[in-house]
Structures are given as C-alpha cells and as structure tokens.
Amino acid sequence: MLTAKNLFQEIIDNDESFQLFCSIAASGEAQGGWENGRIAALVAPGLRDLAPKISRHGADEDKHGRIFHALMRKRGLEPVPVPPETDYTMLLEQRGIGLAHDKLRREEPLSEQDIVVYLSHSRVTEQRAADQMELLVKYFGDHPELGRAIHMIDNDEVNHLAYCHEELLRLNRQGHGRLIQRVLRECALAEIQVYRDVSLAVMSHMGRILRWPKAKAAVLAAGIHAVYAYERAAGWHKMVDLRMPERRDALGGPATPAPAF
C-alpha cells in the first residue's frame, strides 16, 4: 500500500535519495538562519525587544541545518547541490513573500511594517514546518537513526509557531491588525502554490533516483494536486488564524544546543 510512511521509508533507506532529502532540508534551514540573523540585526528601533527572539529563531534554524548535515555524515554522505525547482525559500522570495534578500543585505533599519511582514510570513511557513515534523514524529519518532533529530526539530518548530502567534497578537493589539490579516492571507495563498510545486519537483527527483514506475509517480502527483485543491479551497485558513499559544515566551531564552549532533 502506498502510504506516507512507506514513501518516506523508501526515501530514507536509499543513500542517494536520503542525501538529496537532507541536502534540501539543510539548505532551507541555513537560509532561514541567515534571514533571521539579518532581521535581528536590522529590527525596527521601536521593536528592539524582539531582536533576541529573532536571533534565537535563527540559531535554531542553523542548528537544524547542522543536524541534517550530521545525519548525512553518519552515512558517509556529502551534501549535494539543491535543484532550483526544489528550493522552497528561494521560490517564496521570488513570489515576493517575506522580506527581500536585497533589503536584508543593506544596513538600513527595518520598519515596523517590515517586522509585521516577517512575522506573518514566518507564521505561515512555520505552520507548514510544524505540520511536517508532527507527521515525521508520528511515523519515525522511534527510528534509531532519525528519531532523536526529529523530536528535537519538532520541539523547536512548535516553539517557533507559538512565538509567531504571540508576537502577531501583540502587534495586532498595537493597531497592525489589518496589515497582519492582509499579509497572512497573501502569504498563505502563495505558500500553498509554492509547496505544491516544490513537492512535485522533489517527488520527480525521488522517482528518478528510486526508479518509480510511471503509475506510482502519477498517483503521487495526483495526491499532491489533491492536497493543493483542498488547501486552496479551505485548508489555507489554518495558516492565518491567530490564537494565544500554550507555550508563552517560547523563544525567550538561548537556543537549545544539540550536542548529540
């Protein structure tokens, strides 16, 4: 039976597909670490209290990248170039989602509106990350090779999502509500399209590596399109609602180290 668990098991059992999977994940995490580091350095003067939390977010992302590199090293594998069509963060930027890298490379302070855009973008993408890690924990939380790493990253993603909810609610109370809702909606609708396109591209590469028959590839592609259709119709609403999280001040301390990796 073709299930998410069986599909991922097939990917991690093969060195070449596992190498590509970890390389894509590590690249995205490293990019997120850089972005958060630059935003922390340039954060709007009126929101300087956010800088340590943004830095913590970036440190977590860097840590996740190191974890994926370590998982490859354990198998004697080296990172491989990430195909452009699978680069989630780059494709989001090309769609105008989040803060442009050109802006982050300058030494000009960001505005409060920029921080609203950053947090709204993060709220959407962290929802995706948290959902994916929840699924991996469900299926592979006790895996001897991946289990510890998955649990560690999952805990961080829950913290990141809680932080986004809490800070956006605070900014909403300060009068940014209309901007927050507009940016959240724009980000969510663009993200589900990018996620669909990246998913199709990743599955195409995995199918080539694992020599999937055309029928199997077609079923997987149809499943990805079905998920997109659901998210386009209703599922995107999950990415834009705001509620006070159970974990308060989730990024209020230093990043949790990962000594095992």
PDB file of C-alpha atoms in Angstrom:
ATOM      1  CA  MET A   1       0.000   0.000   0.000  1.00  0.00           C
ATOM      2  CA  LEU A   2       1.237   3.471  -0.892  1.00  0.00           C
ATOM      3  CA  THR A   3       1.270   5.468   2.356  1.00  0.00           C
ATOM      4  CA  ALA A   4       3.189   8.495   3.593  1.00  0.00           C
ATOM      5  CA  LYS A   5       5.137   6.276   5.971  1.00  0.00           C
ATOM      6  CA  ASN A   6       6.071   3.743   3.294  1.00  0.00           C
ATOM      7  CA  LEU A   7       7.030   6.522   0.902  1.00  0.00           C
ATOM      8  CA  PHE A   8       9.337   8.212   3.369  1.00  0.00           C
ATOM      9  CA  GLN A   9      10.770   4.878   4.463  1.00  0.00           C
ATOM     10  CA  GLU A  10      11.724   4.214   0.861  1.00  0.00           C
ATOM     11  CA  ILE A  11      13.433   7.596   0.631  1.00  0.00           C
ATOM     12  CA  ILE A  12      15.488   7.221   3.824  1.00  0.00           C
ATOM     13  CA  ASP A  13      16.502   3.631   3.033  1.00  0.00           C
ATOM     14  CA  ASN A  14      18.302   4.697  -0.149  1.00  0.00           C
ATOM     15  CA  ASP A  15      21.523   6.676   0.308  1.00  0.00           C
ATOM     16  CA  GLU A  16      21.105   8.838  -2.795  1.00  0.00           C
ATOM     17  CA  SER A  17      17.515   9.864  -2.067  1.00  0.00           C
ATOM     18  CA  PHE A  18      18.320  10.384   1.628  1.00  0.00           C
ATOM     19  CA  GLN A  19      21.271  12.550   0.599  1.00  0.00           C
ATOM     20  CA  LEU A  20      19.055  14.730  -1.587  1.00  0.00           C
ATOM     21  CA  PHE A  21      16.357  14.966   1.090  1.00  0.00           C
ATOM     22  CA  CYS A  22      18.824  16.074   3.776  1.00  0.00           C
ATOM     23  CA  SER A  23      20.596  18.472   1.408  1.00  0.00           C
ATOM     24  CA  ILE A  24      17.326  20.217   0.533  1.00  0.00           C
ATOM     25  CA  ALA A  25      16.335  20.398   4.203  1.00  0.00           C
ATOM     26  CA  ALA A  26      19.753  21.648   5.353  1.00  0.00           C
ATOM     27  CA  SER A  27      19.840  24.333   2.661  1.00  0.00           C
ATOM     28  CA  GLY A  28      16.427  25.653   3.642  1.00  0.00           C
ATOM     29  CA  GLU A  29      17.310  25.729   7.326  1.00  0.00           C
ATOM     30  CA  ALA A  30      20.595  27.534   6.654  1.00  0.00           C
ATOM     31  CA  GLN A  31      18.764  30.115   4.564  1.00  0.00           C
ATOM     32  CA  GLY A  32      16.272  30.638   7.372  1.00  0.00           C
ATOM     33  CA  GLY A  33      19.131  31.072   9.832  1.00  0.00           C
ATOM     34  CA  TRP A  34      20.716  33.777   7.677  1.00  0.00           C
ATOM     35  CA  GLU A  35      17.429  35.622   7.170  1.00  0.00           C
ATOM     36  CA  ASN A  36      16.610  35.685  10.879  1.00  0.00           C
ATOM     37  CA  GLY A  37      20.135  36.783  11.732  1.00  0.00           C
ATOM     38  CA  ARG A  38      19.902  39.753   9.371  1.00  0.00           C
ATOM     39  CA  ILE A  39      16.408  40.692  10.587  1.00  0.00           C
ATOM     40  CA  ALA A  40      17.602  40.608  14.200  1.00  0.00           C
ATOM     41  CA  ALA A  41      20.455  42.953  13.294  1.00  0.00           C
ATOM     42  CA  LEU A  42      18.164  45.375  11.426  1.00  0.00           C
ATOM     43  CA  VAL A  43      14.971  45.147  13.509  1.00  0.00           C
ATOM     44  CA  ALA A  44      12.941  48.357  13.767  1.00  0.00           C
ATOM     45  CA  PRO A  45      14.125  50.630  16.608  1.00  0.00           C
ATOM     46  CA  GLY A  46      10.700  50.508  18.266  1.00  0.00           C
ATOM     47  CA  LEU A  47      10.751  46.708  18.341  1.00  0.00           C
ATOM     48  CA  ARG A  48      14.290  46.076  19.604  1.00  0.00           C
ATOM     49  CA  ASP A  49      12.895  43.836  22.343  1.00  0.00           C
ATOM     50  CA  LEU A  50      12.191  41.313  19.575  1.00  0.00           C
ATOM     51  CA  ALA A  51      15.831  41.078  18.471  1.00  0.00           C
ATOM     52  CA  PRO A  52      16.874  38.329  20.967  1.00  0.00           C
ATOM     53  CA  LYS A  53      13.893  36.199  19.973  1.00  0.00           C
ATOM     54  CA  ILE A  54      14.580  36.639  16.271  1.00  0.00           C
ATOM     55  CA  SER A  55      18.226  35.723  16.912  1.00  0.00           C
ATOM     56  CA  ARG A  56      17.100  32.630  18.828  1.00  0.00           C
ATOM     57  CA  HIS A  57      14.889  31.669  15.890  1.00  0.00           C
ATOM     58  CA  GLY A  58      17.848  31.998  13.526  1.00  0.00           C
ATOM     59  CA  ALA A  59      20.109  29.988  15.839  1.00  0.00           C
ATOM     60  CA  ASP A  60      17.536  27.186  15.896  1.00  0.00           C
ATOM     61  CA  GLU A  61      17.393  27.141  12.093  1.00  0.00           C
ATOM     62  CA  ASP A  62      21.186  26.992  11.880  1.00  0.00           C
ATOM     63  CA  LYS A  63      21.143  24.119  14.362  1.00  0.00           C
ATOM     64  CA  HIS A  64      18.633  22.211  12.231  1.00  0.00           C
ATOM     65  CA  GLY A  65      20.898  22.637   9.212  1.00  0.00           C
ATOM     66  CA  ARG A  66      23.812  21.178  11.194  1.00  0.00           C
ATOM     67  CA  ILE A  67      21.623  18.257  12.273  1.00  0.00           C
ATOM     68  CA  PHE A  68      20.781  17.356   8.675  1.00  0.00           C
ATOM     69  CA  HIS A  69      24.463  17.592   7.747  1.00  0.00           C
ATOM     70  CA  ALA A  70      25.315  15.324  10.680  1.00  0.00           C
ATOM     71  CA  LEU A  71      22.737  12.761   9.573  1.00  0.00           C
ATOM     72  CA  MET A  72      24.437  12.639   6.192  1.00  0.00           C
ATOM     73  CA  ARG A  73      27.912  12.339   7.718  1.00  0.00           C
ATOM     74  CA  LYS A  74      26.773   9.347   9.760  1.00  0.00           C
ATOM     75  CA  ARG A  75      26.241   7.546   6.458  1.00  0.00           C
ATOM     76  CA  GLY A  76      29.436   8.886   4.918  1.00  0.00           C
ATOM     77  CA  LEU A  77      27.495  11.179   2.597  1.00  0.00           C
ATOM     78  CA  GLU A  78      28.253  14.740   1.495  1.00  0.00           C
ATOM     79  CA  PRO A  79      25.677  17.427   0.650  1.00  0.00           C
ATOM     80  CA  VAL A  80      24.639  17.684  -2.981  1.00  0.00           C
ATOM     81  CA  PRO A  81      23.525  20.796  -4.902  1.00  0.00           C
ATOM     82  CA  VAL A  82      19.863  21.654  -4.351  1.00  0.00           C
ATOM     83  CA  PRO A  83      17.889  21.704  -7.631  1.00  0.00           C
ATOM     84  CA  PRO A  84      16.433  25.225  -8.026  1.00  0.00           C
ATOM     85  CA  GLU A  85      12.913  23.897  -8.515  1.00  0.00           C
ATOM     86  CA  THR A  86      13.060  22.302  -5.043  1.00  0.00           C
ATOM     87  CA  ASP A  87      14.323  25.427  -3.257  1.00  0.00           C
ATOM     88  CA  TYR A  88      11.282  26.386  -1.167  1.00  0.00           C
ATOM     89  CA  THR A  89      12.747  29.545   0.390  1.00  0.00           C
ATOM     90  CA  MET A  90      14.100  30.890  -2.902  1.00  0.00           C
ATOM     91  CA  LEU A  91      10.798  30.297  -4.690  1.00  0.00           C
ATOM     92  CA  LEU A  92       8.872  32.055  -1.927  1.00  0.00           C
ATOM     93  CA  GLU A  93      11.176  35.059  -2.220  1.00  0.00           C
ATOM     94  CA  GLN A  94      10.673  35.117  -5.990  1.00  0.00           C
ATOM     95  CA  ARG A  95       6.930  35.320  -5.341  1.00  0.00           C
ATOM     96  CA  GLY A  96       7.518  38.394  -3.189  1.00  0.00           C
ATOM     97  CA  ILE A  97       6.737  36.582   0.054  1.00  0.00           C
ATOM     98  CA  GLY A  98       8.627  37.725   3.137  1.00  0.00           C
ATOM     99  CA  LEU A  99      11.398  40.319   3.161  1.00  0.00           C
ATOM    100  CA  ALA A 100      13.512  40.595   0.017  1.00  0.00           C
ATOM    101  CA  HIS A 101      17.115  39.500   0.410  1.00  0.00           C
ATOM    102  CA  ASP A 102      18.273  42.731  -1.227  1.00  0.00           C
ATOM    103  CA  LYS A 103      16.696  44.635   1.662  1.00  0.00           C
ATOM    104  CA  LEU A 104      18.289  42.333   4.238  1.00  0.00           C
ATOM    105  CA  ARG A 105      21.749  42.804   2.726  1.00  0.00           C
ATOM    106  CA  ARG A 106      21.603  46.559   3.293  1.00  0.00           C
ATOM    107  CA  GLU A 107      22.492  48.223   6.574  1.00  0.00           C
ATOM    108  CA  GLU A 108      19.220  50.147   6.784  1.00  0.00           C
ATOM    109  CA  PRO A 109      16.928  49.603   9.808  1.00  0.00           C
ATOM    110  CA  LEU A 110      13.722  47.740   9.072  1.00  0.00           C
ATOM    111  CA  SER A 111      10.362  49.379   9.694  1.00  0.00           C
ATOM    112  CA  GLU A 112       7.592  48.111  11.966  1.00  0.00           C
ATOM    113  CA  GLN A 113       5.699  47.147   8.805  1.00  0.00           C
ATOM    114  CA  ASP A 114       8.691  45.050   7.703  1.00  0.00           C
ATOM    115  CA  ILE A 115       8.581  43.189  11.020  1.00  0.00           C
ATOM    116  CA  VAL A 116       4.859  42.543  10.583  1.00  0.00           C
ATOM    117  CA  VAL A 117       5.614  41.097   7.130  1.00  0.00           C
ATOM    118  CA  TYR A 118       8.435  38.951   8.555  1.00  0.00           C
ATOM    119  CA  LEU A 119       6.308  37.566  11.404  1.00  0.00           C
ATOM    120  CA  SER A 120       3.311  36.925   9.131  1.00  0.00           C
ATOM    121  CA  HIS A 121       5.496  35.091   6.621  1.00  0.00           C
ATOM    122  CA  SER A 122       7.039  33.092   9.456  1.00  0.00           C
ATOM    123  CA  ARG A 123       3.637  32.239  10.921  1.00  0.00           C
ATOM    124  CA  VAL A 124       2.641  30.644   7.585  1.00  0.00           C
ATOM    125  CA  THR A 125       5.890  28.790   6.868  1.00  0.00           C
ATOM    126  CA  GLU A 126       6.306  27.628  10.478  1.00  0.00           C
ATOM    127  CA  GLN A 127       2.804  26.129  10.320  1.00  0.00           C
ATOM    128  CA  ARG A 128       3.960  24.063   7.356  1.00  0.00           C
ATOM    129  CA  ALA A 129       7.154  23.043   9.148  1.00  0.00           C
ATOM    130  CA  ALA A 130       5.329  22.144  12.362  1.00  0.00           C
ATOM    131  CA  ASP A 131       2.775  20.029  10.476  1.00  0.00           C
ATOM    132  CA  GLN A 132       5.509  18.178   8.596  1.00  0.00           C
ATOM    133  CA  MET A 133       7.509  17.481  11.740  1.00  0.00           C
ATOM    134  CA  GLU A 134       4.390  16.282  13.565  1.00  0.00           C
ATOM    135  CA  LEU A 135       3.869  13.758  10.773  1.00  0.00           C
ATOM    136  CA  LEU A 136       7.509  12.611  10.918  1.00  0.00           C
ATOM    137  CA  VAL A 137       7.338  12.200  14.696  1.00  0.00           C
ATOM    138  CA  LYS A 138       4.196  10.111  14.287  1.00  0.00           C
ATOM    139  CA  TYR A 139       5.834   7.733  11.828  1.00  0.00           C
ATOM    140  CA  PHE A 140       9.545   7.885  12.700  1.00  0.00           C
ATOM    141  CA  GLY A 141       9.807   9.248  16.228  1.00  0.00           C
ATOM    142  CA  ASP A 142      11.275   5.964  17.436  1.00  0.00           C
ATOM    143  CA  HIS A 143      13.539   5.431  14.412  1.00  0.00           C
ATOM    144  CA  PRO A 144      17.060   4.521  15.624  1.00  0.00           C
ATOM    145  CA  GLU A 145      18.785   6.798  13.112  1.00  0.00           C
ATOM    146  CA  LEU A 146      16.353   9.717  12.830  1.00  0.00           C
ATOM    147  CA  GLY A 147      14.192   9.668  15.952  1.00  0.00           C
ATOM    148  CA  ARG A 148      16.271  11.938  18.192  1.00  0.00           C
ATOM    149  CA  ALA A 149      16.791  14.506  15.447  1.00  0.00           C
ATOM    150  CA  ILE A 150      13.102  14.543  14.505  1.00  0.00           C
ATOM    151  CA  HIS A 151      11.967  15.098  18.092  1.00  0.00           C
ATOM    152  CA  MET A 152      14.486  17.901  18.597  1.00  0.00           C
ATOM    153  CA  ILE A 153      13.483  19.755  15.434  1.00  0.00           C
ATOM    154  CA  ASP A 154       9.782  19.173  16.122  1.00  0.00           C
ATOM    155  CA  ASN A 155      10.062  20.790  19.557  1.00  0.00           C
ATOM    156  CA  ASP A 156      11.781  23.815  18.040  1.00  0.00           C
ATOM    157  CA  GLU A 157       9.149  24.187  15.322  1.00  0.00           C
ATOM    158  CA  VAL A 158       6.374  24.188  17.934  1.00  0.00           C
ATOM    159  CA  ASN A 159       8.263  26.971  19.738  1.00  0.00           C
ATOM    160  CA  HIS A 160       8.666  28.963  16.525  1.00  0.00           C
ATOM    161  CA  LEU A 161       4.978  28.738  15.717  1.00  0.00           C
ATOM    162  CA  ALA A 162       3.998  29.746  19.262  1.00  0.00           C
ATOM    163  CA  TYR A 163       6.336  32.742  19.067  1.00  0.00           C
ATOM    164  CA  CYS A 164       4.773  33.910  15.802  1.00  0.00           C
ATOM    165  CA  HIS A 165       1.240  33.668  17.222  1.00  0.00           C
ATOM    166  CA  GLU A 166       2.120  35.533  20.394  1.00  0.00           C
ATOM    167  CA  GLU A 167       4.047  38.358  18.725  1.00  0.00           C
ATOM    168  CA  LEU A 168       1.478  38.882  15.975  1.00  0.00           C
ATOM    169  CA  LEU A 169      -1.290  39.085  18.568  1.00  0.00           C
ATOM    170  CA  ARG A 170       0.761  41.695  20.435  1.00  0.00           C
ATOM    171  CA  LEU A 171       1.220  43.709  17.229  1.00  0.00           C
ATOM    172  CA  ASN A 172      -2.479  43.318  16.496  1.00  0.00           C
ATOM    173  CA  ARG A 173      -3.265  44.995  19.820  1.00  0.00           C
ATOM    174  CA  GLN A 174      -0.935  47.816  18.827  1.00  0.00           C
ATOM    175  CA  GLY A 175      -3.021  48.598  15.745  1.00  0.00           C
ATOM    176  CA  HIS A 176      -1.466  46.472  12.995  1.00  0.00           C
ATOM    177  CA  GLY A 177      -4.451  44.122  12.649  1.00  0.00           C
ATOM    178  CA  ARG A 178      -5.487  44.951   9.069  1.00  0.00           C
ATOM    179  CA  LEU A 179      -1.930  44.686   7.768  1.00  0.00           C
ATOM    180  CA  ILE A 180      -1.396  41.390   9.587  1.00  0.00           C
ATOM    181  CA  GLN A 181      -4.522  39.789   8.136  1.00  0.00           C
ATOM    182  CA  ARG A 182      -3.760  41.025   4.611  1.00  0.00           C
ATOM    183  CA  VAL A 183      -0.176  39.776   4.671  1.00  0.00           C
ATOM    184  CA  LEU A 184      -1.142  36.466   6.273  1.00  0.00           C
ATOM    185  CA  ARG A 185      -3.676  35.799   3.509  1.00  0.00           C
ATOM    186  CA  GLU A 186      -1.253  36.748   0.735  1.00  0.00           C
ATOM    187  CA  CYS A 187       1.481  34.588   2.233  1.00  0.00           C
ATOM    188  CA  ALA A 188      -0.772  31.586   2.763  1.00  0.00           C
ATOM    189  CA  LEU A 189      -2.188  31.571  -0.766  1.00  0.00           C
ATOM    190  CA  ALA A 190       1.273  31.934  -2.299  1.00  0.00           C
ATOM    191  CA  GLU A 191       2.819  29.363   0.037  1.00  0.00           C
ATOM    192  CA  ILE A 192       0.381  26.587  -0.833  1.00  0.00           C
ATOM    193  CA  GLN A 193       1.211  27.056  -4.521  1.00  0.00           C
ATOM    194  CA  VAL A 194       4.955  27.033  -3.894  1.00  0.00           C
ATOM    195  CA  TYR A 195       4.604  23.994  -1.626  1.00  0.00           C
ATOM    196  CA  ARG A 196       2.689  22.158  -4.367  1.00  0.00           C
ATOM    197  CA  ASP A 197       5.323  22.991  -6.984  1.00  0.00           C
ATOM    198  CA  VAL A 198       8.224  22.046  -4.700  1.00  0.00           C
ATOM    199  CA  SER A 199       6.503  18.804  -3.688  1.00  0.00           C
ATOM    200  CA  LEU A 200       6.031  17.840  -7.329  1.00  0.00           C
ATOM    201  CA  ALA A 201       9.669  18.656  -8.092  1.00  0.00           C
ATOM    202  CA  VAL A 202      11.011  16.723  -5.094  1.00  0.00           C
ATOM    203  CA  MET A 203       8.882  13.682  -5.916  1.00  0.00           C
ATOM    204  CA  SER A 204      10.082  13.850  -9.520  1.00  0.00           C
ATOM    205  CA  HIS A 205      13.715  13.715  -8.394  1.00  0.00           C
ATOM    206  CA  MET A 206      12.993  10.938  -5.891  1.00  0.00           C
ATOM    207  CA  GLY A 207      11.147   8.979  -8.547  1.00  0.00           C
ATOM    208  CA  ARG A 208      14.158   9.174 -10.840  1.00  0.00           C
ATOM    209  CA  ILE A 209      16.546   8.065  -8.082  1.00  0.00           C
ATOM    210  CA  LEU A 210      14.291   5.261  -6.829  1.00  0.00           C
ATOM    211  CA  ARG A 211      13.104   4.278 -10.311  1.00  0.00           C
ATOM    212  CA  TRP A 212       9.430   4.542  -9.540  1.00  0.00           C
ATOM    213  CA  PRO A 213       7.125   3.223 -12.246  1.00  0.00           C
ATOM    214  CA  LYS A 214       5.080   5.831 -14.112  1.00  0.00           C
ATOM    215  CA  ALA A 215       1.870   4.668 -12.450  1.00  0.00           C
ATOM    216  CA  LYS A 216       3.289   5.238  -8.971  1.00  0.00           C
ATOM    217  CA  ALA A 217       4.624   8.673  -9.911  1.00  0.00           C
ATOM    218  CA  ALA A 218       1.236   9.588 -11.375  1.00  0.00           C
ATOM    219  CA  VAL A 219      -0.590   8.567  -8.198  1.00  0.00           C
ATOM    220  CA  LEU A 220       1.791  10.647  -6.066  1.00  0.00           C
ATOM    221  CA  ALA A 221       1.407  13.662  -8.331  1.00  0.00           C
ATOM    222  CA  ALA A 222      -2.382  13.322  -8.188  1.00  0.00           C
ATOM    223  CA  GLY A 223      -2.179  13.215  -4.396  1.00  0.00           C
ATOM    224  CA  ILE A 224      -0.113  16.407  -4.304  1.00  0.00           C
ATOM    225  CA  HIS A 225      -2.614  18.159  -6.563  1.00  0.00           C
ATOM    226  CA  ALA A 226      -5.473  16.941  -4.352  1.00  0.00           C
ATOM    227  CA  VAL A 227      -3.815  18.381  -1.258  1.00  0.00           C
ATOM    228  CA  TYR A 228      -3.368  21.691  -3.065  1.00  0.00           C
ATOM    229  CA  ALA A 229      -7.018  21.728  -4.144  1.00  0.00           C
ATOM    230  CA  TYR A 230      -8.111  21.225  -0.534  1.00  0.00           C
ATOM    231  CA  GLU A 231      -5.739  23.888   0.770  1.00  0.00           C
ATOM    232  CA  ARG A 232      -6.804  26.340  -1.937  1.00  0.00           C
ATOM    233  CA  ALA A 233     -10.462  25.822  -1.074  1.00  0.00           C
ATOM    234  CA  ALA A 234     -10.291  25.810   2.722  1.00  0.00           C
ATOM    235  CA  GLY A 235      -7.088  24.462   4.245  1.00  0.00           C
ATOM    236  CA  TRP A 236      -5.206  27.759   3.992  1.00  0.00           C
ATOM    237  CA  HIS A 237      -7.398  29.209   6.741  1.00  0.00           C
ATOM    238  CA  LYS A 238      -5.399  27.153   9.248  1.00  0.00           C
ATOM    239  CA  MET A 239      -2.339  29.205   8.315  1.00  0.00           C
ATOM    240  CA  VAL A 240      -3.878  32.610   9.014  1.00  0.00           C
ATOM    241  CA  ASP A 241      -5.779  32.274  12.273  1.00  0.00           C
ATOM    242  CA  LEU A 242      -4.152  33.645  15.421  1.00  0.00           C
ATOM    243  CA  ARG A 243      -4.632  32.319  18.944  1.00  0.00           C
ATOM    244  CA  MET A 244      -2.687  32.654  22.140  1.00  0.00           C
ATOM    245  CA  PRO A 245      -0.364  29.620  22.337  1.00  0.00           C
ATOM    246  CA  GLU A 246       0.031  27.317  25.314  1.00  0.00           C
ATOM    247  CA  ARG A 247       3.781  27.947  25.215  1.00  0.00           C
ATOM    248  CA  ARG A 248       4.266  31.568  26.200  1.00  0.00           C
ATOM    249  CA  ASP A 249       7.535  33.408  25.544  1.00  0.00           C
ATOM    250  CA  ALA A 250       8.672  30.302  23.628  1.00  0.00           C
ATOM    251  CA  LEU A 251      11.829  31.972  22.296  1.00  0.00           C
ATOM    252  CA  GLY A 252      12.635  33.940  25.417  1.00  0.00           C
ATOM    253  CA  GLY A 253      15.876  32.138  26.229  1.00  0.00           C
ATOM    254  CA  PRO A 254      19.022  30.886  24.493  1.00  0.00           C
ATOM    255  CA  ALA A 255      18.834  28.302  21.732  1.00  0.00           C
ATOM    256  CA  THR A 256      18.814  24.705  22.923  1.00  0.00           C
ATOM    257  CA  PRO A 257      22.091  23.023  21.893  1.00  0.00           C
ATOM    258  CA  ALA A 258      22.223  19.728  20.039  1.00  0.00           C
ATOM    259  CA  PRO A 259      25.343  18.067  21.479  1.00  0.00           C
ATOM    260  CA  ALA A 260      24.454  14.662  20.068  1.00  0.00           C
ATOM    261  CA  PHE A 261      24.839  16.060  16.548  1.00  0.00           C
TER     262      PHE A 261
END
